[in-house]
Coordinates of C-alpha atoms in Angstrom, one line a residue:
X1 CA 0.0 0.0 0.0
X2 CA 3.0 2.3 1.3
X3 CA 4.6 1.7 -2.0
X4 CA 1.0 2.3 -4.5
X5 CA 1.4 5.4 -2.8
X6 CA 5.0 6.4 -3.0
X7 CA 4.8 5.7 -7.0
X8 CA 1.3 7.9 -7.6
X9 CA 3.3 10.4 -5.7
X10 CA 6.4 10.3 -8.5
X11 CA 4.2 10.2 -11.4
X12 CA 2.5 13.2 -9.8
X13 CA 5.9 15.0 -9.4
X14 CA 6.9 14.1 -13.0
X15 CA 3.7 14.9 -14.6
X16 CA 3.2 18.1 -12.7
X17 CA 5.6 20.1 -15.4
X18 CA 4.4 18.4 -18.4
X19 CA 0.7 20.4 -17.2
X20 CA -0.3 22.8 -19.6
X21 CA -3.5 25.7 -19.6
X22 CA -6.2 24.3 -22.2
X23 CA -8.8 27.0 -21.5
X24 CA -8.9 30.6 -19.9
X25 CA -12.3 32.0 -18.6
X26 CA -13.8 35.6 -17.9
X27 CA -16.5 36.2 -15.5
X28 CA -18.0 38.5 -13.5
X29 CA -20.6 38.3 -10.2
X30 CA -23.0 41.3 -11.2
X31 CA -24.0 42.3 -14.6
X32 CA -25.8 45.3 -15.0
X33 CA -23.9 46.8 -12.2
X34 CA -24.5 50.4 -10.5
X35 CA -23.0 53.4 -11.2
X36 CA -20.1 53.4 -8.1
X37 CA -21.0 49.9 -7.5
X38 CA -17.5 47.4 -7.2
X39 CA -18.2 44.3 -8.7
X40 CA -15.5 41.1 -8.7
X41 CA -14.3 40.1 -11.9
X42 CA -12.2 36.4 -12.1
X43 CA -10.3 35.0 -14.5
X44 CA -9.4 31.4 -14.3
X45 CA -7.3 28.9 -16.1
X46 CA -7.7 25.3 -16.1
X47 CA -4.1 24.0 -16.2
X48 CA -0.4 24.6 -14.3
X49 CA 0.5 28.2 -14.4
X50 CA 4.0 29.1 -13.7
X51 CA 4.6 32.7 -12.2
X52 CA 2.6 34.1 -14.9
X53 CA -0.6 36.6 -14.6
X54 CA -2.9 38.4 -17.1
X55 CA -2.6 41.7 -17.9
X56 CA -5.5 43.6 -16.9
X57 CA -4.3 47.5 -17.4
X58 CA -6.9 47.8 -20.6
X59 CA -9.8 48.2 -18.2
X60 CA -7.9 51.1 -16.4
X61 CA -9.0 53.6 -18.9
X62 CA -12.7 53.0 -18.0
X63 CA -12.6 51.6 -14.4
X64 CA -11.6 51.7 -11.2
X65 CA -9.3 48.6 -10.2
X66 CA -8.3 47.4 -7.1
X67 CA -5.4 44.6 -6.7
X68 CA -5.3 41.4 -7.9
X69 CA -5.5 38.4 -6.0
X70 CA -4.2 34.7 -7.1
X71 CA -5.4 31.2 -5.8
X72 CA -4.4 27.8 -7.2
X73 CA -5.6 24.3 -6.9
X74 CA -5.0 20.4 -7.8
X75 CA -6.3 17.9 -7.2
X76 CA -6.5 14.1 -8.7
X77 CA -9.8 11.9 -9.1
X78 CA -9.9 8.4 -10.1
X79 CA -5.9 8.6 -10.8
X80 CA -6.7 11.6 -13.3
X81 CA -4.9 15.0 -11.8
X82 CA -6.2 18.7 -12.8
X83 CA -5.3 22.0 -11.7
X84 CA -6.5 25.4 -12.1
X85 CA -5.4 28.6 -11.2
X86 CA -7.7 31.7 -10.6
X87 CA -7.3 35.7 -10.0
X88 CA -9.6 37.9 -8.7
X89 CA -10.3 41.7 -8.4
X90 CA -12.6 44.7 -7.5
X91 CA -13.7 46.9 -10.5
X92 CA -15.8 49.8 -10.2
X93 CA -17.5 52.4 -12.8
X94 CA -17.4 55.7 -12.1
X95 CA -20.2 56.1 -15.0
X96 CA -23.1 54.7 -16.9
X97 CA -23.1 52.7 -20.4
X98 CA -22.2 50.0 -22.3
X99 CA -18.9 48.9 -22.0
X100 CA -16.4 45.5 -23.1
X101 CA -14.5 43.6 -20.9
X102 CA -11.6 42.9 -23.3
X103 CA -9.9 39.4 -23.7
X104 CA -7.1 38.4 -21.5
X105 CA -3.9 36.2 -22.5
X106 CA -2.2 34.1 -20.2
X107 CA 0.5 31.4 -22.1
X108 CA -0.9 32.0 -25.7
X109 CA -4.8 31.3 -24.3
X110 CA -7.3 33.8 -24.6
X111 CA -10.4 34.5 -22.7
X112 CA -13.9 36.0 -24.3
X113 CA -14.7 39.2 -24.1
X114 CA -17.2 40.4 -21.7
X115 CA -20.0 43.1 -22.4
X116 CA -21.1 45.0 -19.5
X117 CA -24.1 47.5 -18.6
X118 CA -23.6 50.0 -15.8
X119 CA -26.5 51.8 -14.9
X120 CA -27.3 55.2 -13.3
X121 CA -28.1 55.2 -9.8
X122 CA -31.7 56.9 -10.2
X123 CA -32.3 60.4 -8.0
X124 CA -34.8 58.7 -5.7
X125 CA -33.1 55.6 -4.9
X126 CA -33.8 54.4 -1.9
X127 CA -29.7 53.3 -0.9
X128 CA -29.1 56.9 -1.8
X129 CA -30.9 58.3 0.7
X130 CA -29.2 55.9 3.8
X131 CA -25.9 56.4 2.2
X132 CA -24.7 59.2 -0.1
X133 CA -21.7 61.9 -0.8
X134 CA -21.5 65.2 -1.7
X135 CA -18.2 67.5 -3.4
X136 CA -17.1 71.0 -3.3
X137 CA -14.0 72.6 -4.7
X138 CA -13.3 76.4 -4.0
X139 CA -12.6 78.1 -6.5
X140 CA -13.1 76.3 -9.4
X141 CA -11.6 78.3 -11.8
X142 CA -7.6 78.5 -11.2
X143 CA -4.7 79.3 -12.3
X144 CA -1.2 76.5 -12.5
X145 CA -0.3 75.4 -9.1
X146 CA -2.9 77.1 -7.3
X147 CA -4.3 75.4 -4.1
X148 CA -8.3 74.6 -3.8
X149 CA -10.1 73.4 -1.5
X150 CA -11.8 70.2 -1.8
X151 CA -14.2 69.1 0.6
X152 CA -15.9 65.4 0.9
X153 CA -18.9 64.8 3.0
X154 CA -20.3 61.4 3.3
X155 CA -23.9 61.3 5.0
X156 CA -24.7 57.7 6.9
X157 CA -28.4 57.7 7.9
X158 CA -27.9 54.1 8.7
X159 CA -26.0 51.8 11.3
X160 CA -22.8 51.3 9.3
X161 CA -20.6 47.9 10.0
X162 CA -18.0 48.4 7.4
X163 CA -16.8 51.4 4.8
X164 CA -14.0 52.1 2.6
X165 CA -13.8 55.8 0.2
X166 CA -11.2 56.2 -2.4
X167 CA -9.3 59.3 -2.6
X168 CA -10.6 62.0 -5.4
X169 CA -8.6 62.0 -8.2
X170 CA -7.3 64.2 -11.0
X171 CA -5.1 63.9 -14.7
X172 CA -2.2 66.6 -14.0
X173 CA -3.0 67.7 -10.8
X174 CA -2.0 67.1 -7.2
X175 CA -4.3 65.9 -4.0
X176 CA -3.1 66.0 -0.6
X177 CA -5.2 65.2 2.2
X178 CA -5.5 68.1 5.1
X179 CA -5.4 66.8 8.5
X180 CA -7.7 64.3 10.3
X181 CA -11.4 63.5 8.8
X182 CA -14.2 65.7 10.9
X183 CA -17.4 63.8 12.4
X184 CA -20.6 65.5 13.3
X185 CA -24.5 65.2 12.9
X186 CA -26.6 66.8 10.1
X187 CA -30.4 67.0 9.6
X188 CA -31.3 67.0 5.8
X189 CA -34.8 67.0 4.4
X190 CA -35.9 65.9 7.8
X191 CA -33.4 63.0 8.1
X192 CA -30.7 62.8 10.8
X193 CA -27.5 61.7 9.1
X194 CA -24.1 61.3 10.7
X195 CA -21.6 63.1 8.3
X196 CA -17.9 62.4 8.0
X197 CA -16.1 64.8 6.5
X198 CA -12.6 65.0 5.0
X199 CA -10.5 67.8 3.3
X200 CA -7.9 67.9 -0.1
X201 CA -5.4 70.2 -1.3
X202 CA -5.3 70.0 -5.2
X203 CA -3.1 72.1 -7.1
X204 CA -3.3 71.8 -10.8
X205 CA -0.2 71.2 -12.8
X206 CA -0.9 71.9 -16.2
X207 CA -3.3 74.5 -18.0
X208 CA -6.6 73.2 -19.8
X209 CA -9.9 72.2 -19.0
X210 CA -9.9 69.0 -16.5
X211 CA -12.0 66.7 -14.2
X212 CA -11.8 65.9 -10.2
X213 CA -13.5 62.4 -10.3
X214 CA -15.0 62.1 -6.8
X215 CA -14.3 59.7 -4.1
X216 CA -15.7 56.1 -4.1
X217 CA -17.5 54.8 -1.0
X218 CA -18.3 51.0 -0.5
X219 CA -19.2 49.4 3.1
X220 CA -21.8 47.7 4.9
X221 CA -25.0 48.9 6.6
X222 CA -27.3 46.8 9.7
X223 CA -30.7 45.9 7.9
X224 CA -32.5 44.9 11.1
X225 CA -30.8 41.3 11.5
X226 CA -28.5 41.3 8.0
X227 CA -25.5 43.0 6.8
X228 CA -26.4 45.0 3.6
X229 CA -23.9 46.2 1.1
X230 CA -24.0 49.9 -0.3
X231 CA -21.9 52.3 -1.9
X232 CA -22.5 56.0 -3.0
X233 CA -20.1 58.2 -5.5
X234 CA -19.2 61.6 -5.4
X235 CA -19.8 64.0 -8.2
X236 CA -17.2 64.7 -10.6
X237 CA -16.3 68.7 -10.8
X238 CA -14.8 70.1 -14.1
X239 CA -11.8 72.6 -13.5
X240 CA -10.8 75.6 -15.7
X241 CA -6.8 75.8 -15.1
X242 CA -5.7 79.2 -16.6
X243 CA -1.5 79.2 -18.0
X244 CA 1.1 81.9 -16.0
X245 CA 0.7 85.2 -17.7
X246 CA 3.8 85.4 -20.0
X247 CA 4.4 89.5 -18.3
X248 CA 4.9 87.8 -14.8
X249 CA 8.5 87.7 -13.6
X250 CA 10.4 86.3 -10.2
X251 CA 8.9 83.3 -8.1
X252 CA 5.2 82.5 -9.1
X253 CA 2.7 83.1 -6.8
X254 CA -0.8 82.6 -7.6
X255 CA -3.0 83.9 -4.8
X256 CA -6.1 85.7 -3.7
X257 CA -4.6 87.8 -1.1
X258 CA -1.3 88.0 0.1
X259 CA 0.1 90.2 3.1
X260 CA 3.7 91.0 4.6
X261 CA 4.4 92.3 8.0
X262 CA 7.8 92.7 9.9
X263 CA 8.6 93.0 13.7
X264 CA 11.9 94.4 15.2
X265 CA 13.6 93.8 18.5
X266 CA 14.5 95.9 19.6
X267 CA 12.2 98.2 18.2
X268 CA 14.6 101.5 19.1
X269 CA 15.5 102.9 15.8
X270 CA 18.7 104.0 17.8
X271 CA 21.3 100.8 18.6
X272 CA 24.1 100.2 20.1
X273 CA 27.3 98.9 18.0
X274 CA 27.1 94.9 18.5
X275 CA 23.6 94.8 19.9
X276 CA 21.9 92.4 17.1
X277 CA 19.0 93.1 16.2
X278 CA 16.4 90.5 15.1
X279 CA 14.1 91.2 12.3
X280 CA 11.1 88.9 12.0
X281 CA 9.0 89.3 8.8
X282 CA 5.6 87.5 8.6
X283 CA 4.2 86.5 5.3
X284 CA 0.4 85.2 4.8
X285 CA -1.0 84.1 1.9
X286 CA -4.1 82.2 0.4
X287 CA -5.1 79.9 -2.1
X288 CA -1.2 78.6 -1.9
X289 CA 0.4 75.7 0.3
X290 CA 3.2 76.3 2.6
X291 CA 5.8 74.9 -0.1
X292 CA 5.4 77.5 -2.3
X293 CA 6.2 80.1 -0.2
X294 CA 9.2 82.4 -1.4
X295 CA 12.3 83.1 0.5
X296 CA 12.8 86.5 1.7
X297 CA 16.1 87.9 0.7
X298 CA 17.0 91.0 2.7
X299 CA 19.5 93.5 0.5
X300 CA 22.9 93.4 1.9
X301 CA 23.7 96.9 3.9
X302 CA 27.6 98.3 4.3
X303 CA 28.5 98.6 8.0
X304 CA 25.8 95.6 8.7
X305 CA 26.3 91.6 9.0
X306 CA 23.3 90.0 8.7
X307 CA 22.8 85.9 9.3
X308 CA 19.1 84.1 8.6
X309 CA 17.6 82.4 11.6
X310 CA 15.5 78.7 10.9
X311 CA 12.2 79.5 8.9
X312 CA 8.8 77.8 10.3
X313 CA 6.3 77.2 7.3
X314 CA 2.3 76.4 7.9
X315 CA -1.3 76.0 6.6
X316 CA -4.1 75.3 7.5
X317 CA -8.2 75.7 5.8
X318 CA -10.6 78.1 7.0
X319 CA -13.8 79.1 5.7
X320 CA -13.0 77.0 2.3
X321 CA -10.0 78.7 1.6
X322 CA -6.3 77.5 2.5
X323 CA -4.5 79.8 4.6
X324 CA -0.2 79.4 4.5
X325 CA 1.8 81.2 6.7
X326 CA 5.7 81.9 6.7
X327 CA 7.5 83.4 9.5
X328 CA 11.4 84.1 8.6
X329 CA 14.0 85.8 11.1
X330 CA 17.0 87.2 10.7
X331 CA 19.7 88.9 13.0
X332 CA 21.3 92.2 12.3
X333 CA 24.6 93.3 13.8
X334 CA 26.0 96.9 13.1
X335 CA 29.7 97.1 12.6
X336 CA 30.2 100.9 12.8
X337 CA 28.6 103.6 14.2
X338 CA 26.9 105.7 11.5
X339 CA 23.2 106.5 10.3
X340 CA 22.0 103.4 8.1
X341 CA 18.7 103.0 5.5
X342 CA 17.9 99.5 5.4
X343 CA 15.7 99.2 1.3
X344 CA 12.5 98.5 1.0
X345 CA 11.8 95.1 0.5
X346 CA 9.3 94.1 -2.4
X347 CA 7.5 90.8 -3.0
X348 CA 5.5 90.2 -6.5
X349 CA 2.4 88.4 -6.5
X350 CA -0.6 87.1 -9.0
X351 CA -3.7 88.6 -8.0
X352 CA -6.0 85.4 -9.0
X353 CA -9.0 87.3 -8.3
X354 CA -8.4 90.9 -10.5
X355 CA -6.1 88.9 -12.3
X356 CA -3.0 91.4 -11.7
X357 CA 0.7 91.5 -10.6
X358 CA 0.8 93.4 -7.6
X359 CA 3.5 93.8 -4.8
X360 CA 3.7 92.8 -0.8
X361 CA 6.3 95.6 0.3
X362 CA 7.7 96.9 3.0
X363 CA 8.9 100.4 3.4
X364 CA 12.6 101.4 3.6
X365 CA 13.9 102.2 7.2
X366 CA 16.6 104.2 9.2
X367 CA 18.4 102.7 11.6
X368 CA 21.1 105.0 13.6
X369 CA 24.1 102.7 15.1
X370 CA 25.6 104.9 17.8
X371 CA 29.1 103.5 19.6
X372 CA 28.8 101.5 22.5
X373 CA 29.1 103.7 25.5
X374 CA 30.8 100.3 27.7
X375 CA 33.7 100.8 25.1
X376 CA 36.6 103.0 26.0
X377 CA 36.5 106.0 23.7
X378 CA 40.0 106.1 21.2
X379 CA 41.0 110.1 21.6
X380 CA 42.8 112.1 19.4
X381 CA 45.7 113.1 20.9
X382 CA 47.0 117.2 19.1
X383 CA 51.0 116.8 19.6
X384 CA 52.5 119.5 21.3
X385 CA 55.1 122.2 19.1
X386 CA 58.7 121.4 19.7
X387 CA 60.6 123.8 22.1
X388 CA 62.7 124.8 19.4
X389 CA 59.6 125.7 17.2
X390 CA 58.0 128.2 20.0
X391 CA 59.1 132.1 19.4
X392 CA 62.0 133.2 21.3
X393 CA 61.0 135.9 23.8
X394 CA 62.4 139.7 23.2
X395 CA 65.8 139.6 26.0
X396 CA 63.7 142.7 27.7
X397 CA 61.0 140.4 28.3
X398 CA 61.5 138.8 31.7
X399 CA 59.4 136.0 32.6
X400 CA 57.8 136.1 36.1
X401 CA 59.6 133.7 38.7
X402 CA 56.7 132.2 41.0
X403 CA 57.9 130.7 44.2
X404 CA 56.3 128.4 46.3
X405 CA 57.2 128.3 50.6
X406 CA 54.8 126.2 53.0
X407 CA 53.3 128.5 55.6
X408 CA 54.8 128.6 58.9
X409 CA 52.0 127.0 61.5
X410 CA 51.6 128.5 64.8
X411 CA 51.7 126.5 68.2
X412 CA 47.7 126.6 68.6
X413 CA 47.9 123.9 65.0
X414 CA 49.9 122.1 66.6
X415 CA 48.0 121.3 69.6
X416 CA 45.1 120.7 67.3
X417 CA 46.8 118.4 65.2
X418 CA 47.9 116.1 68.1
X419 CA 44.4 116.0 69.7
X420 CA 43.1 114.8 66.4
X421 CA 45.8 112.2 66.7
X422 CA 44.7 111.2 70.3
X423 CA 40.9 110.7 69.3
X424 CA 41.8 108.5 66.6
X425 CA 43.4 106.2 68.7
X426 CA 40.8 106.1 71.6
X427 CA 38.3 105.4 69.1
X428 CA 40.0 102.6 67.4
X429 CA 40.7 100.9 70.7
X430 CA 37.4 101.1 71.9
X431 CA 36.3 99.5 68.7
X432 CA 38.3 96.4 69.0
X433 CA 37.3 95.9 72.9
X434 CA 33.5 95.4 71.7
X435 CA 34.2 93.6 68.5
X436 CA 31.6 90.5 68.7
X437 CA 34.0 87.6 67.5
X438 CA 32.0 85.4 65.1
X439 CA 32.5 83.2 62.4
X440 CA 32.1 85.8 59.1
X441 CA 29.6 84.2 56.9
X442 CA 30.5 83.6 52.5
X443 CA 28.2 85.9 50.6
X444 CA 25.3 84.0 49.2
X445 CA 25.4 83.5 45.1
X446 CA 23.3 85.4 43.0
X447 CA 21.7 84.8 40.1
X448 CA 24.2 85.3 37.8
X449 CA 26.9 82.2 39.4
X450 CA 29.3 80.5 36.6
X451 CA 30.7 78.8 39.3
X452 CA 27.8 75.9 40.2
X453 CA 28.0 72.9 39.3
X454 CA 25.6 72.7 36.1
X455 CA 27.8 75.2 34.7
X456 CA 30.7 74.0 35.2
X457 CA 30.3 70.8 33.6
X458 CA 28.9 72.6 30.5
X459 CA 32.1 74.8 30.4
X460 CA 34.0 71.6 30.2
X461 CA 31.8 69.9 27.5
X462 CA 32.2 73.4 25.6
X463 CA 35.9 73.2 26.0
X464 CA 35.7 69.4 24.4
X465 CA 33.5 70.2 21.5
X466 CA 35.9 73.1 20.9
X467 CA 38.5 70.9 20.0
X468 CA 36.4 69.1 18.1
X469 CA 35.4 71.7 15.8
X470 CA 31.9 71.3 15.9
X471 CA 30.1 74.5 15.4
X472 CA 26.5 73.4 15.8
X473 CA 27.4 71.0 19.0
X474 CA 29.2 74.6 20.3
X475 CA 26.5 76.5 19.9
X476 CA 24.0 74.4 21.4
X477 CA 26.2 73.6 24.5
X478 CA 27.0 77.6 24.8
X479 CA 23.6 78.7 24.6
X480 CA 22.7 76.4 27.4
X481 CA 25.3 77.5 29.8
X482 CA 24.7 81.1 29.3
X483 CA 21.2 80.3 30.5
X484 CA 22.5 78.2 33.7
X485 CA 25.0 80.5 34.4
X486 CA 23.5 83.8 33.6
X487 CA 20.1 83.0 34.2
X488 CA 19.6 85.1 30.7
X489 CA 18.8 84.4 27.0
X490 CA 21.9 84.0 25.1
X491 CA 21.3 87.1 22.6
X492 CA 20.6 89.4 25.1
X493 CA 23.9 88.3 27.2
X494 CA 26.3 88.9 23.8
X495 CA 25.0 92.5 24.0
X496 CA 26.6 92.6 27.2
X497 CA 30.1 91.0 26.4
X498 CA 33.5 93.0 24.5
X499 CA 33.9 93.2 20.9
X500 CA 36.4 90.1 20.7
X501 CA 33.6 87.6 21.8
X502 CA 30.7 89.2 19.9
X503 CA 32.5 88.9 16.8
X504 CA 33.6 85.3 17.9
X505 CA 29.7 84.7 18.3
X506 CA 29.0 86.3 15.2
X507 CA 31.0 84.0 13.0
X508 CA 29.6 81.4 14.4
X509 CA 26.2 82.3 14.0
X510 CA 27.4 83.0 10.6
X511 CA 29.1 79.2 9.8
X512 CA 25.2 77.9 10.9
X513 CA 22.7 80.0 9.0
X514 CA 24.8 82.4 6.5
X515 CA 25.4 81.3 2.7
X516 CA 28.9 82.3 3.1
X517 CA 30.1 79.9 5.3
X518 CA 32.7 81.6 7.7
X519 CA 35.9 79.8 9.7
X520 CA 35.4 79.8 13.3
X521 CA 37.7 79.2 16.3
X522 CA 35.8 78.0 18.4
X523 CA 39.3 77.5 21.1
X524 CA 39.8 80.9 20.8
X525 CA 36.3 81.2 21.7
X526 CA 36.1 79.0 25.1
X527 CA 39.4 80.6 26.0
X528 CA 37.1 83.4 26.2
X529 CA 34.8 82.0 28.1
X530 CA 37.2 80.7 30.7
X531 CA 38.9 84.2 31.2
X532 CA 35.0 85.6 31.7
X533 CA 34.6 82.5 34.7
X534 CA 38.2 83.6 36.0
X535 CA 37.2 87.1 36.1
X536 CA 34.0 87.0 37.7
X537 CA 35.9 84.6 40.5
X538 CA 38.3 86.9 41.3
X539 CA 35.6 89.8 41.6
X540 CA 33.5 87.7 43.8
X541 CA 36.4 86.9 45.7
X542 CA 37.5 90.9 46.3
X543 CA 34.1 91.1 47.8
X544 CA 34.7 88.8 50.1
X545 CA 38.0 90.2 51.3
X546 CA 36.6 93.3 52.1
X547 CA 34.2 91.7 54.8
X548 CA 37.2 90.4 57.2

């Protein structure tokens, strides 16, 4: 018996190959099929398969496809062995007619066609009344690489067990969803619906006249005791896409409204040389995402260095319109004393709704840099005229001879003198008989201590990444001890420090955010740092001395 078995089990194994496809079928579980209704279309083949798959992208022009799924078989009755080998997908119409199935191919076999009816869901259905979606894209004329708006509601007026919604889609264009999918409660035509809601960014690519196809919903609905399939399909929207006018020039930037606003700190228009100054501009604009906002390039001003700070870029949608927001910053530091215009800066812009170039300026401004008052002053020094080059006096001129003799004192100063004497000395022993002998007590730290412990170790990680030349690591690590030891921000202690270290800083600032990358030594830096440490040791201990 063992061995009946063991030789059905070869000729099996050597047959297996020899298996060839004789017929390839088409079929499909629905036919006519609704409008946004998926239906399962299988193709089988009645013989061994190896790795291979029809190709089904023909129906891709007219359908919606999902993927395709493979499942084999074999088995052997009465000593005679057969295998087939199916696939299986989802297809969906997003609109009514007549359409083909085409033939599909697998190892020189051919399937038949297959003709298909898709019908219109009709107004008053009564499916599309438990379960149906509704588009809107704002505005719905634009120009290339605007941003709309395009909202999806699905209403569910039934208890729903399962769902799935394609995304909308579009031939040249862009979709991106916003955020998370809102859920709330609507009432329409006297029916209480529960709406889910969910928001795309499209931005059209090419000019021409184009069409969003809406989203797809399928799922499952309670029918008292049963499960009940249903699926609804949102309205397809047409979309005028208007070219770039050829008279536009600098980055394009199509939008319904765009505003720029700046803030200075500090806002003196009178600064000290050294102080930075940070200049933070502000730029909103709608109907565009937050890629497409421009960089804002600030003229370069003799007798200024000026370094970009990190840029933070946002949007978000409000009242159907998407709202992007830029907020750029960049730090100023005056060189030289010396009254300064800083240019206007100007900004073009496509008016999409007057269908105009305009501008988003900001007016030029005078900044006055005075020296810094901390500084010592460098004075002019006139030399004085050589004796040999003063005129010689006429010989019947006589100069005046003024002579100076100490007054003689009397015997009355005297005796005032010494009794001054006298009452100094009584009073300074009187002093030490009632001096209170007890321990003399350290001054307390204050707030600004660069001798605790935090601070320390930071100073020594500084020192470390120093000779490690790494700027950003620096930076981080100096910013953080000036906050532990100096219990200030780090921008406004540089204001506070000599010219040596602010330019230090400065170049570094410059390495990290500047175009024009800048070399650095950072040693030279923490050798700074130490000799600031040192210094306020020593003053802190001169206070201390002058308690005992």
């Amino acid at each position: 018996m063992v061995m009946r078995f063991a030789i059905c089990f070869i000729l099996f194994a050597v047959a297996l190959p020899t298996l060839a496809i004789d017929r390839l079928t088409a079929s499909v579980d629905k036919n006519p099929v609704l409008v946004g209704e998926y239906f399962t279309l299988t193709i089988e083949a009645n013989g061994k398969v190896s790795g291979q798959m029809p190709d089904t992208s023909a129906i891709a022009k007219n359908f919606v496809t999902g993927p395709i799924s493979t499942s084999s078989r074999t088995q052997i009755v009465n000593g005679s062995m057969s295998s087939a080998t199916s696939w299986q997908m989802q297809v969906m119409s997003r609109s009514a007619g007549e359409f083909t199935l085409p033939a599909f191919e697998v190892s020189g076999i051919k399937s038949q066609p297959i003709n298909l009816r898709v019908v219109a869901r009709e107004s008053d259905d009564s499916q599309q009344k438990d379960i149906f979606v509704t588009t809107e894209l704002a505005p719905q004329s634009l120009y290339v690489q605007q941003a709309a708006l395009y909202t999806v509601k699905l209403f569910i007026g039934k208890d729903l067990l399962d769902a799935q919604m394609t995304q909308p889609t579009m031939n040249e264009g862009s979709i991106t969803a916003m955020g998370q999918q809102e859920e709330a409660y609507e009432v329409v035509d006297g029916r209480r619906y529960r709406v889910i809601t969910r928001k795309y960014l499209i931005q059209p690519q090419k000019s021409g006249n184009f069409t969003v196809e809406g989203p797809i919903f399928n799922g499952q609905v309670r029918e008292g005791y049963r499960r009940m399939a249903v699926s609804a399909v949102g309205e397809s929207i047409d979309v005028e896409v208007k070219p770039i006018p050829n008279d536009y020039r600098g980055a394009w930037l199509p939008s319904e409204l765009v505003n720029l606003a700046e803030e200075w700190q500090p806002e003196d228009k009178q600064v000290v040389v050294g102080s930075p100054i940070t200049r933070t501009f502000t730029l909103t604009a709608l109907g565009i995402t937050k890629e497409q906002m421009p960089d804002i390039e600030i003229p370069s001003v003799d007798g200024f260095r000026i370094y970009p700070d990190e840029t933070d870029r946002n949007q978000m949608a409000r009242d159907g319109r998407v709202i992007s927001q830029m907020i750029a910053s960049y730090a100023l530091l005056p060189q030289k004393p010396g009254t300064y215009t800083l240019p206007e800066i100007k900004l073009p812009w496509f008016n999409t709704v007057i269908n105009r170039i305009q501008y988003a300026t900001l007016p030029a401004r005078t900044v006055e840099v005075i020296a810094d008052p901390n500084q010592p002053q460098t004075t002019t020094v006139q030399p004085q005229p050589n004796a040999t080059m003063q005129p010689v006096a006429p010989s019947n001129q006589v100069e005046p001879t003024i002579i100076y003799k100490e007054a003689d004192k009397s015997w009355g100063d005297w005796v005032l003198t010494g009794s001054g004497y006298a009452l100094w000395l009584i009073t300074l022993v009187v002093m030490l008989l009632r001096k209170p002998h007890t321990p003399v007590q350290a001054p307390a730290k204050n707030s600004q201590d660069p001798d605790n412990t935090n601070a320390q170790d930071t100073l020594k990680q500084l020192g470390k990444v120093a000779k490690q030349n790494e700027n950003r690591q620096f930076y981080t690590l100096l910013r953080e001890y000036v906050e532990l030891a100096y219990k200030q921000p780090l921008k406004s202690w540089i204001s506070q420090q000599p010219t040596e270290i602010r330019e230090e800083i400065a170049k570094l600032q410059a390495s990290l955010y500047s175009a024009n990358k800048q070399q650095v030594d950072l040693v030279t830096l923490y050798n700074h740092m130490s000799k600031i440490k040192k210094r306020s040791k020593s003053d802190a201990k001169s206070r201390l001395e002058t308690l005992y």
